[in-house]
């Protein structure tokens, strides 16, 4: 995983590894202020343009980034990669160098994480990962903000992630390890988290003091948890495996009323959305407004990404 040398155009966010704990905490603090006082920031990115490239569908990422840029006085251009020459084989290098000439930053949602690294290696302007098969760092920032709003701290907070060891889980692991949150991931053996990302998280956790555990036991993971998090069992691009995955997860990894009894009585439920009720979570759990934070969490995509955009672009070289 590479980190582009910092330049006057602003910093990338490809995995969260580029960002130190203090920088992440600063983004969260800024996000809270921007959420409370949005009018104070209404011209903060005036004249800046964010380009957004989509290779996969999106509701939250697309609308929250576009609305965020507009609320900051900037603009956003949405591009479906099928409608770009990159969809007909134009090299990433040429695309990066051309978009450098027009835009102030690029947000990209695609399949291969390597493609995003390649784009970042050629583009001078900052690249924001809006989800790859391996990482979803903007989601993890919104998750941290939501947890912080509830607990006012990360120390001693226990998060249980139940389900697929996927992009959302990877970014959550790295985010928890950076800020010092304890996380246990319970996945079926064949759907465990990526070994390299787990090892990296455990290294980071040594520094921040958090506990990172990978298990196959959903009940022990949920035991005394403050937050239970799940995501779909079949991510975008894996649709052909959906029957196989349903079979592998349904019996032991559904977040339902039986499983949540293992958590603290005042536990909270998190899900990045979109959700499949009746699969990874039952409607009794996800729609239980006493515990479920899903809409606050989705709302926080907007606030945390506005803080991220402002942090990245405030001192950047203007077009
Ligand atoms: N959580 C999330 O990234 O949602 P979208 O796929 O709708 O962007
Ligand atoms: N893991 C899911 C997340 C969607 C926001 C996917 O990649 O489809």
Tab-separated table of C-alpha atoms and ligand atoms in Angstrom:
chain	number	residue	atom	x	y	z
A	1	UNK	CA	0.000	0.000	0.000
A	2	UNK	CA	1.636	3.181	-1.137
A	3	UNK	CA	1.380	6.692	0.234
A	4	UNK	CA	1.919	9.511	-2.285
A	5	UNK	CA	4.419	12.135	-1.329
A	6	UNK	CA	2.616	15.170	0.076
A	7	UNK	CA	2.472	18.156	-2.255
A	8	UNK	CA	0.728	21.504	-2.499
A	9	UNK	CA	-2.287	19.858	-4.114
A	10	UNK	CA	-3.364	18.090	-0.885
A	11	UNK	CA	-3.245	14.625	0.541
A	12	UNK	CA	-4.834	11.412	-0.754
A	13	UNK	CA	-7.090	9.176	1.271
A	14	UNK	CA	-6.780	5.687	-0.173
A	15	UNK	CA	-6.812	3.497	2.948
A	16	UNK	CA	-6.619	5.746	6.064
A	17	UNK	CA	-3.021	4.591	6.530
A	18	UNK	CA	-1.940	7.938	5.070
A	19	UNK	CA	-3.487	9.746	8.071
A	20	UNK	CA	-2.111	9.886	11.611
A	21	UNK	CA	-4.369	9.454	14.631
A	22	UNK	CA	-4.199	13.195	15.473
A	23	UNK	CA	-5.156	14.126	11.903
A	24	UNK	CA	-8.165	11.774	12.034
A	25	UNK	CA	-9.254	13.246	15.371
A	26	UNK	CA	-8.888	16.757	13.892
A	27	UNK	CA	-11.185	15.768	11.002
A	28	UNK	CA	-13.778	14.462	13.470
A	29	UNK	CA	-13.594	17.649	15.555
A	30	UNK	CA	-13.963	19.773	12.434
A	31	UNK	CA	-16.879	17.616	11.254
A	32	UNK	CA	-18.714	18.196	14.539
A	33	UNK	CA	-18.261	21.950	14.188
A	34	UNK	CA	-19.352	21.894	10.544
A	35	UNK	CA	-22.419	19.854	11.500
A	36	UNK	CA	-23.387	22.388	14.191
A	37	UNK	CA	-22.465	25.549	12.267
A	38	UNK	CA	-22.867	24.742	8.543
A	39	UNK	CA	-23.348	28.388	7.533
A	40	UNK	CA	-19.841	29.267	8.773
A	41	UNK	CA	-18.407	27.103	6.002
A	42	UNK	CA	-20.687	27.977	3.094
A	43	UNK	CA	-17.880	29.562	1.032
A	44	UNK	CA	-14.987	27.477	2.365
A	45	UNK	CA	-14.334	25.699	-0.944
A	46	UNK	CA	-15.544	28.359	-3.316
A	47	UNK	CA	-14.056	27.808	-6.784
A	48	UNK	CA	-12.974	24.229	-6.074
A	49	UNK	CA	-14.196	21.348	-8.235
A	50	UNK	CA	-14.382	17.704	-7.181
A	51	UNK	CA	-14.592	15.083	-9.951
A	52	UNK	CA	-16.287	11.814	-9.008
A	53	UNK	CA	-15.698	8.637	-11.022
A	54	UNK	CA	-18.087	5.720	-10.496
A	55	UNK	CA	-17.531	2.153	-11.632
A	56	UNK	CA	-20.151	0.821	-9.192
A	57	UNK	CA	-23.544	2.195	-8.064
A	58	UNK	CA	-23.887	4.497	-5.052
A	59	UNK	CA	-26.496	6.496	-3.168
A	60	UNK	CA	-24.767	7.779	-0.026
A	61	UNK	CA	-21.269	8.340	-1.417
A	62	UNK	CA	-22.451	10.082	-4.538
A	63	UNK	CA	-25.060	12.332	-2.976
A	64	UNK	CA	-23.123	13.170	0.207
A	65	UNK	CA	-19.980	14.173	-1.701
A	66	UNK	CA	-21.930	16.215	-4.245
A	67	UNK	CA	-24.125	17.897	-1.606
A	68	UNK	CA	-21.030	18.443	0.549
A	69	UNK	CA	-19.163	20.281	-2.218
A	70	UNK	CA	-22.226	22.438	-2.973
A	71	UNK	CA	-22.699	23.270	0.726
A	72	UNK	CA	-19.048	24.401	0.853
A	73	UNK	CA	-19.464	26.712	-2.129
A	74	UNK	CA	-17.651	24.376	-4.535
A	75	UNK	CA	-18.880	22.143	-7.331
A	76	UNK	CA	-18.842	18.472	-8.219
A	77	UNK	CA	-18.831	16.653	-11.551
A	78	UNK	CA	-20.154	13.081	-11.585
A	79	UNK	CA	-18.626	10.746	-14.176
A	80	UNK	CA	-19.691	7.202	-14.926
A	81	UNK	CA	-16.544	5.422	-16.024
A	82	UNK	CA	-18.452	3.732	-18.870
A	83	UNK	CA	-18.990	7.180	-20.331
A	84	UNK	CA	-15.322	8.139	-20.004
A	85	UNK	CA	-12.581	7.076	-22.401
A	86	UNK	CA	-11.082	5.080	-19.504
A	87	UNK	CA	-14.051	2.729	-20.067
A	88	UNK	CA	-12.722	2.156	-23.617
A	89	UNK	CA	-9.185	1.474	-22.474
A	90	UNK	CA	-7.546	4.903	-22.165
A	91	UNK	CA	-4.646	4.429	-19.732
A	92	UNK	CA	-5.086	5.501	-16.106
A	93	UNK	CA	-1.911	7.585	-16.440
A	94	UNK	CA	-3.333	9.755	-19.251
A	95	UNK	CA	-6.674	10.061	-17.455
A	96	UNK	CA	-4.935	11.175	-14.247
A	97	UNK	CA	-2.747	13.742	-15.975
A	98	UNK	CA	-5.655	15.172	-17.992
A	99	UNK	CA	-8.016	15.410	-15.002
A	100	UNK	CA	-5.190	17.151	-13.105
A	101	UNK	CA	-5.614	20.010	-15.587
A	102	UNK	CA	-9.327	20.517	-14.820
A	103	UNK	CA	-10.109	19.483	-11.250
A	104	UNK	CA	-8.990	20.099	-7.660
A	105	UNK	CA	-9.603	16.548	-6.383
A	106	UNK	CA	-10.962	13.212	-7.588
A	107	UNK	CA	-13.183	10.806	-5.702
A	108	UNK	CA	-13.249	7.356	-7.264
A	109	UNK	CA	-15.355	4.255	-6.590
A	110	UNK	CA	-14.108	1.196	-8.423
A	111	UNK	CA	-13.273	-2.490	-8.114
A	112	UNK	CA	-9.487	-2.874	-7.967
A	113	UNK	CA	-7.664	-1.042	-5.197
A	114	UNK	CA	-4.549	-1.128	-7.371
A	115	UNK	CA	-6.283	1.051	-9.989
A	116	UNK	CA	-6.870	3.714	-7.331
A	117	UNK	CA	-3.239	3.511	-6.238
A	118	UNK	CA	-2.197	3.872	-9.871
A	119	UNK	CA	-4.459	6.896	-10.359
A	120	UNK	CA	-3.007	8.441	-7.194
A	121	UNK	CA	0.531	7.759	-8.323
A	122	UNK	CA	0.042	9.775	-11.533
A	123	UNK	CA	-2.371	12.511	-10.376
A	124	UNK	CA	-0.982	15.564	-8.620
A	125	UNK	CA	-4.414	16.423	-7.217
A	126	UNK	CA	-5.646	14.448	-4.199
A	127	UNK	CA	-7.434	11.147	-4.741
A	128	UNK	CA	-10.227	10.098	-2.412
A	129	UNK	CA	-11.173	6.433	-2.298
A	130	UNK	CA	-14.972	6.217	-2.445
A	131	UNK	CA	-14.831	2.400	-2.104
A	132	UNK	CA	-12.758	-0.342	-3.674
A	133	UNK	CA	-13.015	-4.105	-3.252
A	134	UNK	CA	-10.563	-3.762	-0.339
A	135	UNK	CA	-11.218	-0.444	1.418
A	136	UNK	CA	-13.934	2.116	2.224
A	137	UNK	CA	-12.123	4.772	4.288
A	138	UNK	CA	-14.775	7.526	4.051
A	139	UNK	CA	-17.321	5.129	5.506
A	140	UNK	CA	-14.983	4.357	8.406
A	141	UNK	CA	-14.566	8.081	9.150
A	142	UNK	CA	-18.360	8.444	9.343
A	143	UNK	CA	-18.493	5.379	11.601
A	144	UNK	CA	-15.921	6.912	13.964
A	145	UNK	CA	-17.852	10.185	14.035
A	146	UNK	CA	-21.074	8.345	14.924
A	147	UNK	CA	-19.397	6.366	17.706
A	148	UNK	CA	-17.774	9.535	19.034
A	149	UNK	CA	-21.127	11.353	19.075
A	150	UNK	CA	-22.551	8.607	21.289
A	151	UNK	CA	-19.592	7.901	23.582
A	152	UNK	CA	-17.569	11.133	23.484
A	153	UNK	CA	-14.398	9.019	23.460
A	154	UNK	CA	-12.905	5.856	21.955
A	155	UNK	CA	-11.038	4.476	24.964
A	156	UNK	CA	-12.711	1.420	26.443
A	157	UNK	CA	-15.367	1.266	23.699
A	158	UNK	CA	-15.958	-2.211	22.268
A	159	UNK	CA	-17.147	-2.793	18.724
A	160	UNK	CA	-18.256	-6.150	17.308
A	161	UNK	CA	-18.207	-6.528	13.527
A	162	UNK	CA	-20.225	-9.569	12.435
A	163	UNK	CA	-20.219	-10.923	8.875
A	164	UNK	CA	-18.007	-10.684	5.819
A	165	UNK	CA	-14.336	-9.662	6.129
A	166	UNK	CA	-14.844	-7.125	3.342
A	167	UNK	CA	-13.914	-3.553	2.339
A	168	UNK	CA	-16.062	-1.971	5.065
A	169	UNK	CA	-14.626	-4.319	7.686
A	170	UNK	CA	-11.036	-3.611	6.556
A	171	UNK	CA	-11.438	0.164	6.827
A	172	UNK	CA	-13.186	-0.188	10.168
A	173	UNK	CA	-10.290	-2.289	11.465
A	174	UNK	CA	-7.728	0.289	10.382
A	175	UNK	CA	-9.833	3.145	11.778
A	176	UNK	CA	-10.282	1.416	15.156
A	177	UNK	CA	-6.593	0.569	15.327
A	178	UNK	CA	-5.644	4.181	14.584
A	179	UNK	CA	-7.872	5.802	17.218
A	180	UNK	CA	-7.673	3.126	19.926
A	181	UNK	CA	-11.102	1.461	19.693
A	182	UNK	CA	-11.398	-2.249	20.541
A	183	UNK	CA	-12.835	-4.318	17.698
A	184	UNK	CA	-13.582	-8.012	17.338
A	185	UNK	CA	-14.473	-9.265	13.861
A	186	UNK	CA	-16.457	-12.484	13.656
A	187	UNK	CA	-16.495	-13.977	10.164
A	188	UNK	CA	-16.877	-17.467	8.741
A	189	UNK	CA	-13.470	-19.073	8.245
A	190	UNK	CA	-13.554	-18.705	4.457
A	191	UNK	CA	-14.605	-15.062	4.608
A	192	UNK	CA	-12.050	-13.784	7.123
A	193	UNK	CA	-10.401	-10.372	6.876
A	194	UNK	CA	-7.364	-9.941	4.638
A	195	UNK	CA	-4.299	-11.180	6.541
A	196	UNK	CA	-2.122	-8.213	5.567
A	197	UNK	CA	-4.729	-5.700	6.736
A	198	UNK	CA	-5.285	-7.630	9.981
A	199	UNK	CA	-1.524	-7.661	10.672
A	200	UNK	CA	-1.251	-3.926	9.887
A	201	UNK	CA	-4.175	-3.178	12.198
A	202	UNK	CA	-2.619	-5.200	14.986
A	203	UNK	CA	0.671	-3.307	14.569
A	204	UNK	CA	-1.157	0.033	14.729
A	205	UNK	CA	-3.173	-1.166	17.726
A	206	UNK	CA	0.007	-1.766	19.680
A	207	UNK	CA	0.676	1.954	19.389
A	208	UNK	CA	-2.879	3.160	20.097
A	209	UNK	CA	-3.579	0.591	22.804
A	210	UNK	CA	-6.651	-0.993	21.203
A	211	UNK	CA	-7.462	-4.692	20.997
A	212	UNK	CA	-8.003	-6.201	17.550
A	213	UNK	CA	-9.407	-9.724	17.472
A	214	UNK	CA	-10.443	-11.955	14.565
A	215	UNK	CA	-12.671	-14.935	15.393
A	216	UNK	CA	-15.288	-17.210	13.859
A	217	UNK	CA	-17.499	-16.974	16.956
A	218	UNK	CA	-20.178	-14.286	16.560
A	219	UNK	CA	-21.487	-14.753	20.113
A	220	UNK	CA	-18.145	-14.219	21.838
A	221	UNK	CA	-17.448	-11.243	19.552
A	222	UNK	CA	-20.762	-9.658	20.550
A	223	UNK	CA	-20.296	-10.325	24.263
A	224	UNK	CA	-20.560	-7.019	26.182
A	225	UNK	CA	-20.171	-5.010	22.962
A	226	UNK	CA	-21.116	-1.320	22.912
A	227	UNK	CA	-21.668	-1.372	19.143
A	228	UNK	CA	-22.626	-4.158	16.750
A	229	UNK	CA	-21.782	-3.517	13.097
A	230	UNK	CA	-22.640	-5.575	10.071
A	231	UNK	CA	-22.570	-5.217	6.292
A	232	UNK	CA	-23.980	-7.170	3.348
A	233	UNK	CA	-22.743	-10.703	2.785
A	234	UNK	CA	-22.513	-10.164	-0.976
A	235	UNK	CA	-20.686	-7.004	-1.956
A	236	UNK	CA	-20.931	-5.269	-5.313
A	237	UNK	CA	-19.197	-7.413	-7.926
A	238	UNK	CA	-19.780	-10.697	-6.021
A	239	UNK	CA	-23.386	-11.233	-7.123
A	240	UNK	CA	-22.634	-14.655	-8.656
A	241	UNK	CA	-21.588	-15.929	-5.205
A	242	UNK	CA	-24.704	-14.726	-3.406
A	243	UNK	CA	-26.329	-18.169	-2.891
A	244	UNK	CA	-23.099	-19.674	-1.620
A	245	UNK	CA	-22.566	-16.755	0.709
A	246	UNK	CA	-26.123	-16.865	2.067
A	247	UNK	CA	-25.560	-20.507	2.943
A	248	UNK	CA	-22.181	-19.770	4.625
A	249	UNK	CA	-23.450	-16.871	6.772
A	250	UNK	CA	-27.155	-17.335	7.543
A	251	UNK	CA	-27.003	-19.778	10.425
A	252	UNK	CA	-24.369	-18.143	12.634
A	253	UNK	CA	-23.701	-14.606	11.421
A	254	UNK	CA	-27.100	-12.920	11.190
A	255	UNK	CA	-27.479	-9.987	13.588
A	256	UNK	CA	-30.853	-10.844	15.123
A	257	UNK	CA	-32.595	-10.535	18.472
A	258	UNK	CA	-30.857	-13.646	19.824
A	259	UNK	CA	-27.371	-12.382	18.979
A	260	UNK	CA	-27.866	-8.825	20.253
A	261	UNK	CA	-28.739	-10.188	23.720
A	262	UNK	CA	-25.011	-10.866	24.169
A	263	UNK	CA	-24.214	-7.149	23.809
A	264	UNK	CA	-24.574	-4.500	26.514
A	265	UNK	CA	-28.253	-3.653	27.139
A	266	UNK	CA	-27.702	-0.113	25.818
A	267	UNK	CA	-25.778	-1.318	22.723
A	268	UNK	CA	-26.045	0.495	19.382
A	269	UNK	CA	-26.414	-1.016	15.938
A	270	UNK	CA	-24.424	0.234	12.929
A	271	UNK	CA	-24.605	-0.638	9.216
A	272	UNK	CA	-22.993	1.247	6.330
A	273	UNK	CA	-26.087	0.579	4.141
A	274	UNK	CA	-27.534	-0.525	1.799
A	275	UNK	CA	-28.877	-3.345	4.028
A	276	UNK	CA	-30.571	-6.618	3.187
A	277	UNK	CA	-33.180	-7.136	5.897
A	278	UNK	CA	-33.633	-10.834	6.633
A	279	UNK	CA	-30.035	-11.595	5.598
A	280	UNK	CA	-27.178	-9.962	7.564
A	281	UNK	CA	-29.657	-8.250	9.922
A	282	UNK	CA	-33.316	-8.703	10.830
A	283	UNK	CA	-35.745	-5.804	10.591
A	284	UNK	CA	-36.382	-6.172	14.350
A	285	UNK	CA	-32.763	-5.108	14.947
A	286	UNK	CA	-32.074	-2.590	12.179
A	287	UNK	CA	-35.413	-0.806	12.564
A	288	UNK	CA	-35.293	-0.698	16.372
A	289	UNK	CA	-34.915	3.046	16.805
A	290	UNK	CA	-33.829	2.704	20.434
A	291	UNK	CA	-30.596	0.989	19.351
A	292	UNK	CA	-30.117	1.481	15.607
A	293	UNK	CA	-28.064	4.477	14.423
A	294	UNK	CA	-28.178	3.789	10.696
A	295	UNK	CA	-29.611	7.117	9.552
A	296	UNK	CA	-27.394	9.204	11.843
A	297	UNK	CA	-24.439	7.165	10.539
A	298	UNK	CA	-25.445	7.761	6.899
A	299	UNK	CA	-25.948	11.468	7.671
A	300	UNK	CA	-22.451	11.616	9.088
A	301	UNK	CA	-21.029	10.679	5.687
A	302	UNK	CA	-21.928	14.238	4.657
A	303	UNK	CA	-20.414	15.964	7.688
A	304	UNK	CA	-17.199	13.979	7.901
A	305	UNK	CA	-16.550	14.194	4.157
A	306	UNK	CA	-17.062	17.966	4.230
A	307	UNK	CA	-14.414	18.088	6.967
A	308	UNK	CA	-12.176	15.798	4.938
A	309	UNK	CA	-12.582	17.881	1.766
A	310	UNK	CA	-11.863	21.092	3.635
A	311	UNK	CA	-8.802	19.579	5.314
A	312	UNK	CA	-7.449	18.275	2.016
A	313	UNK	CA	-8.270	21.280	-0.147
A	314	UNK	CA	-8.011	24.334	2.113
A	315	UNK	CA	-4.381	25.075	1.393
A	316	UNK	CA	-4.199	23.392	-1.975
A	317	UNK	CA	-2.979	24.980	-5.174
A	318	UNK	CA	-5.977	26.402	-7.028
A	319	UNK	CA	-6.693	25.782	-10.702
B	1	LIG	N1	-22.386	3.142	2.444
B	1	LIG	C1	-22.194	3.499	1.168
B	1	LIG	O1	-21.066	3.706	0.719
B	1	LIG	O2	-23.331	3.609	0.451
B	1	LIG	P1	-23.442	3.841	-1.118
B	1	LIG	O3	-23.048	2.538	-1.780
B	1	LIG	O4	-24.904	4.161	-1.349
B	1	LIG	O5	-22.545	4.944	-1.523
B	2	LIG	N1	-19.414	-4.106	1.152
B	2	LIG	C1	-20.358	-3.356	0.394
B	2	LIG	C2	-20.386	-1.942	0.860
B	2	LIG	C3	-21.376	-1.053	0.148
B	2	LIG	C4	-21.320	0.362	0.629
B	2	LIG	C5	-20.007	-3.427	-1.067
B	2	LIG	O1	-18.812	-3.314	-1.405
B	2	LIG	O2	-20.899	-3.617	-1.891
